[in-house]
mmCIF file of C-alpha atoms and ligand atoms in Angstrom:
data_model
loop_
_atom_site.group_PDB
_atom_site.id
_atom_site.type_symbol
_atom_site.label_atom_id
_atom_site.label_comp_id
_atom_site.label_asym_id
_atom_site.label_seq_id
_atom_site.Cartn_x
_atom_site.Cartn_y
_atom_site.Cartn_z
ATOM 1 C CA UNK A 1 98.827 114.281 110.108
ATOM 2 C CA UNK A 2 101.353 116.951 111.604
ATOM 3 C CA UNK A 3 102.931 116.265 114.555
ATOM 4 C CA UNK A 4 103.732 119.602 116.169
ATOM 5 C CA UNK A 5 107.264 120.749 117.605
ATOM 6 C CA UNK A 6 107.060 124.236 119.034
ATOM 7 C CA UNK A 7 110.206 126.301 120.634
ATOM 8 C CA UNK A 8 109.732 126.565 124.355
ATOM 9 C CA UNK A 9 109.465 130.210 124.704
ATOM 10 C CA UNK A 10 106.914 130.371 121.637
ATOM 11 C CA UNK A 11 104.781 127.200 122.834
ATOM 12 C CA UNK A 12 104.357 129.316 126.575
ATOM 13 C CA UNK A 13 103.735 132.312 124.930
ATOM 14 C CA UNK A 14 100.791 130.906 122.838
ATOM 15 C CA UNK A 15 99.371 128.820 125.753
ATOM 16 C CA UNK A 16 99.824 131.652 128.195
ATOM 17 C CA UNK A 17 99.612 134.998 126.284
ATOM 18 C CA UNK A 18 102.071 136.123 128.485
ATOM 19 C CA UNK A 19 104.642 137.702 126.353
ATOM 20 C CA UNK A 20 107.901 136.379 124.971
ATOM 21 C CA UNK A 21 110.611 138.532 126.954
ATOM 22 C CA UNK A 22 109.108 137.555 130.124
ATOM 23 C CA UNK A 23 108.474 134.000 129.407
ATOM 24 C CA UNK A 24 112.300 133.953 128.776
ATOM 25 C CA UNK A 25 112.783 135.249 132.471
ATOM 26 C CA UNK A 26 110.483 132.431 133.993
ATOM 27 C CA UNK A 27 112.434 130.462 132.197
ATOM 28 C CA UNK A 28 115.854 131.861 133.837
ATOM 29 C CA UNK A 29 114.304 131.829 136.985
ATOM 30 C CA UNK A 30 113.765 127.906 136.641
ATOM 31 C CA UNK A 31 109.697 128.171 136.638
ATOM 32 C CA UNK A 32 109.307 125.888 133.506
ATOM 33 C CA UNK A 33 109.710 122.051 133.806
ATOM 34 C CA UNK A 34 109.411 119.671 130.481
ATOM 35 C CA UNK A 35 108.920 115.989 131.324
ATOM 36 C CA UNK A 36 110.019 116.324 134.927
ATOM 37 C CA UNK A 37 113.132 118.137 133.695
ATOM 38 C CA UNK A 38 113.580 122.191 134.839
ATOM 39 C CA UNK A 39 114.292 123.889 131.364
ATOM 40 C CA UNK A 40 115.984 126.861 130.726
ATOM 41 C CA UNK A 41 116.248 126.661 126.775
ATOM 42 C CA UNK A 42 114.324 128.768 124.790
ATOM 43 C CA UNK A 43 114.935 127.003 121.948
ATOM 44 C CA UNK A 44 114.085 123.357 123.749
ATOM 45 C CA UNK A 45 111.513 121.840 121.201
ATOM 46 C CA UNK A 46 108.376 120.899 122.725
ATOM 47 C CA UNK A 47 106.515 118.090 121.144
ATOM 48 C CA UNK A 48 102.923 117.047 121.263
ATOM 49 C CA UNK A 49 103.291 114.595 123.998
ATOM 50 C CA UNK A 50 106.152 117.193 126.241
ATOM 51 C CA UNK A 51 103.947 117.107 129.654
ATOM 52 C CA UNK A 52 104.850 120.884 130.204
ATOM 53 C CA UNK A 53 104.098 122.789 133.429
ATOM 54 C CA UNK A 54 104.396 126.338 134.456
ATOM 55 C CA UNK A 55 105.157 127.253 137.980
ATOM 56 C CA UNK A 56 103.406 123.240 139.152
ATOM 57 C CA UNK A 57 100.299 124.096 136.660
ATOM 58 C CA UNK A 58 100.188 121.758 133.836
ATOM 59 C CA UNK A 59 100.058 123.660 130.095
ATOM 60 C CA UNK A 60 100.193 120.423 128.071
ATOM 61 C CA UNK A 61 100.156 116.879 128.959
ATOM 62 C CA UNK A 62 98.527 114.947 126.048
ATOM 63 C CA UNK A 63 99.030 111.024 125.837
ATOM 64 C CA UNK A 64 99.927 109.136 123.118
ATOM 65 C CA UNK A 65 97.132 106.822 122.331
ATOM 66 C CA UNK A 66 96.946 103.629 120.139
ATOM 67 C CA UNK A 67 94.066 101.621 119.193
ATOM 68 C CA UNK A 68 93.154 98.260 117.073
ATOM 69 C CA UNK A 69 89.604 98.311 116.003
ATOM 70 C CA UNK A 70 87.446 95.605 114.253
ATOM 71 C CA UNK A 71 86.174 97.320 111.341
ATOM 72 C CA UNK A 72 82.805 95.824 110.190
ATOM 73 C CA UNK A 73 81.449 96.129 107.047
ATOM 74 C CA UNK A 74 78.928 98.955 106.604
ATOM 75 C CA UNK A 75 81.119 101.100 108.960
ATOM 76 C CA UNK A 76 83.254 104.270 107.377
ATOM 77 C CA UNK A 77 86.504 104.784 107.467
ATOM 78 C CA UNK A 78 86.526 108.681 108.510
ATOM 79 C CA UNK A 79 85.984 110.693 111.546
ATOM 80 C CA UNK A 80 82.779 112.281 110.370
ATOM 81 C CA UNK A 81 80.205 111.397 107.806
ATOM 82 C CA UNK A 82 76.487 112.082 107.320
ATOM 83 C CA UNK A 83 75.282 109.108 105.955
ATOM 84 C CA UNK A 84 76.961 105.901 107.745
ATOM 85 C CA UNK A 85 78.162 105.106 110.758
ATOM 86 C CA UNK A 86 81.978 106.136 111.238
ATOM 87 C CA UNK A 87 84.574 104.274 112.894
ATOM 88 C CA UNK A 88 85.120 106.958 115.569
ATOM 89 C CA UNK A 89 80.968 106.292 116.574
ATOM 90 C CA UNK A 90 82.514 102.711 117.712
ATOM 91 C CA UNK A 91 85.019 103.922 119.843
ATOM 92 C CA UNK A 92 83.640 103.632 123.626
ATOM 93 C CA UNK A 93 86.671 106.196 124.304
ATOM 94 C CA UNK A 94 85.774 109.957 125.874
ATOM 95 C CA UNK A 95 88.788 111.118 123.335
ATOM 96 C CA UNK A 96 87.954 109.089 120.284
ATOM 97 C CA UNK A 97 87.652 112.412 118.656
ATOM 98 C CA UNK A 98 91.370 113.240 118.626
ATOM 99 C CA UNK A 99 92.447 110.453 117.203
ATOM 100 C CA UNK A 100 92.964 109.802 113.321
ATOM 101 C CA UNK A 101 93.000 106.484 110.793
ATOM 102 C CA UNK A 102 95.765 104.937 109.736
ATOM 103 C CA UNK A 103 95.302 103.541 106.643
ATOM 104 C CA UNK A 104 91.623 103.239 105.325
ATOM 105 C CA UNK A 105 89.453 100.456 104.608
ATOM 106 C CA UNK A 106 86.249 100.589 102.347
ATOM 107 C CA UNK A 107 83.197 101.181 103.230
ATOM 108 C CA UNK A 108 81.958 97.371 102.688
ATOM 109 C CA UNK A 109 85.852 96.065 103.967
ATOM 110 C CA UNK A 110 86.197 95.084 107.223
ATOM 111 C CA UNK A 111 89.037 93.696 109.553
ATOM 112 C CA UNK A 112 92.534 95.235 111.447
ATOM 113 C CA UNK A 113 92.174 99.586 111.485
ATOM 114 C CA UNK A 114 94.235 101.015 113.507
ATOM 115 C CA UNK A 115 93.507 104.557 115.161
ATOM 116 C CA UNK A 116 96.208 106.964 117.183
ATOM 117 C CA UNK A 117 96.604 110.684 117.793
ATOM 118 C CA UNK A 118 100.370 110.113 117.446
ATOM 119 C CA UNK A 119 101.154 111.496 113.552
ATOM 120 C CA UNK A 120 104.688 110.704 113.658
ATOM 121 C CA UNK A 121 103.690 107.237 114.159
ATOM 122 C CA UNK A 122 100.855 107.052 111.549
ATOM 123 C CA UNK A 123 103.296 108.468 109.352
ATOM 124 C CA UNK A 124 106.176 106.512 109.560
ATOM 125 C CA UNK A 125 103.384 102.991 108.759
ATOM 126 C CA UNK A 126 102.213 104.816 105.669
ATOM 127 C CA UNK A 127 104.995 106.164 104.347
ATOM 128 C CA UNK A 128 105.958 104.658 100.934
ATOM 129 C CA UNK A 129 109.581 104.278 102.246
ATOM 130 C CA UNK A 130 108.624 102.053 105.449
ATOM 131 C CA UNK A 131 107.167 99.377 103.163
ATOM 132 C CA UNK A 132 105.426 98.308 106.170
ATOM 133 C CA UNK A 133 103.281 95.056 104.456
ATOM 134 C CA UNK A 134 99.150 94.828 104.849
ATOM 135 C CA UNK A 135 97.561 91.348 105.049
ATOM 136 C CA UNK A 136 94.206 90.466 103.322
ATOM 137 C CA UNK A 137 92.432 87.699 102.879
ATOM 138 C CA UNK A 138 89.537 88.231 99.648
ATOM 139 C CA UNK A 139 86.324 86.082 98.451
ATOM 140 C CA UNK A 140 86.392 86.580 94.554
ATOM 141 C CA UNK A 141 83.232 85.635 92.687
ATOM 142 C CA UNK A 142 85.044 83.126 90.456
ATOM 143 C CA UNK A 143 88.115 81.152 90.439
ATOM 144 C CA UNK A 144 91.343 82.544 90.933
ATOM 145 C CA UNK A 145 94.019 81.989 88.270
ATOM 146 C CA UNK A 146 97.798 80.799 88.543
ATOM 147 C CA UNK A 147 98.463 83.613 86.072
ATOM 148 C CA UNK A 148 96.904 86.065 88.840
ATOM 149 C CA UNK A 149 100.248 85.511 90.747
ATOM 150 C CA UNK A 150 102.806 86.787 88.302
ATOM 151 C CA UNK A 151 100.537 89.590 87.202
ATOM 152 C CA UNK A 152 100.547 90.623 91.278
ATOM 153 C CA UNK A 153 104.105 90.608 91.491
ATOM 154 C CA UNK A 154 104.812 92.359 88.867
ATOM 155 C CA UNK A 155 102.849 95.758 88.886
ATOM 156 C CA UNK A 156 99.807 97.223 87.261
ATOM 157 C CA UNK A 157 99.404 100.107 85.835
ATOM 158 C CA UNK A 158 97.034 102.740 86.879
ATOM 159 C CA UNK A 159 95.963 105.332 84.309
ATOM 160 C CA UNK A 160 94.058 107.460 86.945
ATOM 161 C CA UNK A 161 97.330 107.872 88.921
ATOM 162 C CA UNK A 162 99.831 107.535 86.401
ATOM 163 C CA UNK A 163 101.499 104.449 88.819
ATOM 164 C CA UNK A 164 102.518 101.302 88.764
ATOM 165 C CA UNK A 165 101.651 99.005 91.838
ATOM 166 C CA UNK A 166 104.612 97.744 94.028
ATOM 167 C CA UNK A 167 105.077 93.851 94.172
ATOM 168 C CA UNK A 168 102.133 92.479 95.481
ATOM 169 C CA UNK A 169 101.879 88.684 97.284
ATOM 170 C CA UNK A 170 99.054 86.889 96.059
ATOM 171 C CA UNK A 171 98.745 83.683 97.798
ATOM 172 C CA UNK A 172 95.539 81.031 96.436
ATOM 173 C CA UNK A 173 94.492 79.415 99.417
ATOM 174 C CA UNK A 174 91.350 77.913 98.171
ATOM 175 C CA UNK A 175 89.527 77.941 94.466
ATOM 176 C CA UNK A 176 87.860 81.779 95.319
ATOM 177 C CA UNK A 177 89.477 82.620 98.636
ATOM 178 C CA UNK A 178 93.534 84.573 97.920
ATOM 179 C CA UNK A 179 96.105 86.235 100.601
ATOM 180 C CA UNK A 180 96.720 89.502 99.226
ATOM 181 C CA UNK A 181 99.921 90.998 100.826
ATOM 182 C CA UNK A 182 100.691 95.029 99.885
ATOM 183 C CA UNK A 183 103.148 97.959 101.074
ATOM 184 C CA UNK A 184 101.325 100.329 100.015
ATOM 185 C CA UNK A 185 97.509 101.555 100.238
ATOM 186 C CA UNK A 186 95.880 102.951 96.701
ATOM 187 C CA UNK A 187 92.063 103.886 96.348
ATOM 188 C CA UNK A 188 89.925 100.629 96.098
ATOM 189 C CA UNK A 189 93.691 98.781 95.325
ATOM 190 C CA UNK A 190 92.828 95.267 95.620
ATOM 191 C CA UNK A 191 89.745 95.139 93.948
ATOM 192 C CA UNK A 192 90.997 97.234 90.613
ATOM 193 C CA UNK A 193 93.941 94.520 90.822
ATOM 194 C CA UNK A 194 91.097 91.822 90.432
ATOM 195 C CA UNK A 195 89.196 93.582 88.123
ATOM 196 C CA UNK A 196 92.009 92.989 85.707
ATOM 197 C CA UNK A 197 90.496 89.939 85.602
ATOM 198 C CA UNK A 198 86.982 90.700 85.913
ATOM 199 C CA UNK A 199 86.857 89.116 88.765
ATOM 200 C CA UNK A 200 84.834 91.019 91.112
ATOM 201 C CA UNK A 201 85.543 91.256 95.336
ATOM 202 C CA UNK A 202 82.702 89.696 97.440
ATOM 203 C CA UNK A 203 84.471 90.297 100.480
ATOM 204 C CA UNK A 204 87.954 91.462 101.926
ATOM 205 C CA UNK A 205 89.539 91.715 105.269
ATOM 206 C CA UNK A 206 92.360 92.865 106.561
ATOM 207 C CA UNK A 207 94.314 90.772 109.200
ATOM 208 C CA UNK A 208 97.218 92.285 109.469
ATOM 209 C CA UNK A 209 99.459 95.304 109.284
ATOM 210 C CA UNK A 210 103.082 94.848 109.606
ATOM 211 C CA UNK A 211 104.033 92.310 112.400
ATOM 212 C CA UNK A 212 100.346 93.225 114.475
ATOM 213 C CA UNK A 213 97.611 90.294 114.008
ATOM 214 C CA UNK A 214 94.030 91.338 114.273
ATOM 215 C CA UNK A 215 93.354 90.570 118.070
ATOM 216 C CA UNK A 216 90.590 86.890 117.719
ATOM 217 C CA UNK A 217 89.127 88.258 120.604
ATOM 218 C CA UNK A 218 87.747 91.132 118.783
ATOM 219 C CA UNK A 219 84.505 90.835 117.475
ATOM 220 C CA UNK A 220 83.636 93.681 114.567
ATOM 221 C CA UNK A 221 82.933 97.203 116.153
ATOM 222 C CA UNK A 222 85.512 95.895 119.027
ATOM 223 C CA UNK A 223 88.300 97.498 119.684
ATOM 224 C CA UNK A 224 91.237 97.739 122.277
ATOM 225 C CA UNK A 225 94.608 99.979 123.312
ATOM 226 C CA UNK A 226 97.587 98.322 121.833
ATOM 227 C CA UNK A 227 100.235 97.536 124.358
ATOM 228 C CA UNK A 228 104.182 99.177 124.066
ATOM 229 C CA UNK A 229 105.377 96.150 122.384
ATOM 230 C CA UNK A 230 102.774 96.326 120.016
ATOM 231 C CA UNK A 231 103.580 100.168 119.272
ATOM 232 C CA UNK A 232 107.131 99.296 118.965
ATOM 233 C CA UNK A 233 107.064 95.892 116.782
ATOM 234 C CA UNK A 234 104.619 96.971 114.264
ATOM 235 C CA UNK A 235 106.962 97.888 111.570
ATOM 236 C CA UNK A 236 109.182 95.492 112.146
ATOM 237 C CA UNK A 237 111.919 97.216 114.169
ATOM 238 C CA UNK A 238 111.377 94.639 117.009
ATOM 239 C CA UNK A 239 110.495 91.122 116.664
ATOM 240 C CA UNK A 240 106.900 90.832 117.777
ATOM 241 C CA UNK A 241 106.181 88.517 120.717
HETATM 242 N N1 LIG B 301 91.890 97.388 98.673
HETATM 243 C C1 LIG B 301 90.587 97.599 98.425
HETATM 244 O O1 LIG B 301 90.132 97.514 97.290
HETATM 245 N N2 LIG B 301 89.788 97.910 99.471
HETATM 246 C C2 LIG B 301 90.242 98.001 100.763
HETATM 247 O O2 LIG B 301 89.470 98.268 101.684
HETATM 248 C C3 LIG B 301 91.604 97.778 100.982
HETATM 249 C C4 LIG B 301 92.418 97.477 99.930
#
């Protein structure tokens, strides 16, 4: 997901059609405010949430947005799709439409998705380098093995990719129910890691991403704004509450 910085001059000359030379003289003239703030740089970069107005007429004033969503099962995770339900057709929102997923799950997962039109933000979770950790909790159809553990934490390799898995937690918190903990997001990840074992996936959820908890007051297809904190803590840069 891009997130778009635009020169001044260029980003009024687009939205306007007015022409470059004379944007730079409203400009001069002290026409243009960005975020409250008269601007006289051409060069000032405008981002996608700059609220930027032209002589008291708003040109852009988007709002970062943020959402936690119980994902169901039987739900899909994309904006559009002809056969199922999408995750988007859940959101009660009038702008539901501009925002994107970070970080899929499956078709017949369910659990903590998290939605935003912010792609500096979605970026910075997914990226490799932030590391940020994703909880799951998984229903195998037969016991789990100690060996499972070491086998986690050590890597597998995937032929398809040509990868090997980061360190993965597995935690056995019952005789068929594990903790899976990851920091990163392959296709179908968890249950090729278990099919290692033949050991198939009856069901997986996700219950957290980073330091945000799946809200217990959300029942599946719910979903609700996260607040600043929330924003702030996920990856860890502030201690959650
Ligand atoms: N791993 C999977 O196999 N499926 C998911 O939905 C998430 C992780």
């Amino acid at each position: 997901m891009q997130s778009r910085v635009a020169r001044l001059d260029r980003f009024i000359s687009v939205r306007t059609g007015i022409n470059r030379k004379h944007v730079r003289l409203m400009l001069a003239q002290g026409r243009v405010q960005v975020d409250g703030v008269p601007a006289t740089d051409i060069q000032q970069p405008v981002g996608e949430f700059s609220r930027v107005l032209l002589d008291g007429e708003v040109l852009q004033a988007n709002t970062p947005r943020y959402v936690m969503l119980h994902k169901p099962v039987g739900v899909v995770s994309a904006t559009r799709d002809t056969l199922h339900k999408t995750v988007i057709d859940l959101l009660e929102c009038p702008d539901a439409d501009t925002l994107h997923i970070v970080g899929r799950l499956d078709l017949n997962s369910s659990g903590l998705l998290l939605l935003t039109n912010d792609g500096r933000w979605s970026r910075e979770l997914t990226s490799p380098q932030s590391k940020v950790s994703k909880q799951y909790r998984v229903t195998l159809a037969n016991p789990i093995g100690e060996d499972y553990v070491a086998a986690f934490a050590g890597g597998m390799y995937f032929a398809y990719e040509d990868i090997t898995t980061r360190p993965a937690g597995l935690r056995i918190l019952s005789e068929r129910v594990a903790e899976v903990t990851l920091v990163e997001g392959r296709y179908h990840q968890i249950k090729r890691m278990f099919g290692r074992f033949r050991n198939p996936v009856l069901a997986l959820h996700r219950h957290a991403i980073g330091n945000l908890a799946l809200d217990p007051n959300l029942e599946p297809g719910q979903s609700r704004e996260l607040t600043c904190q929330e924003v702030r803590s996920i990856a860890g840069k502030v201690p959650a509450n």
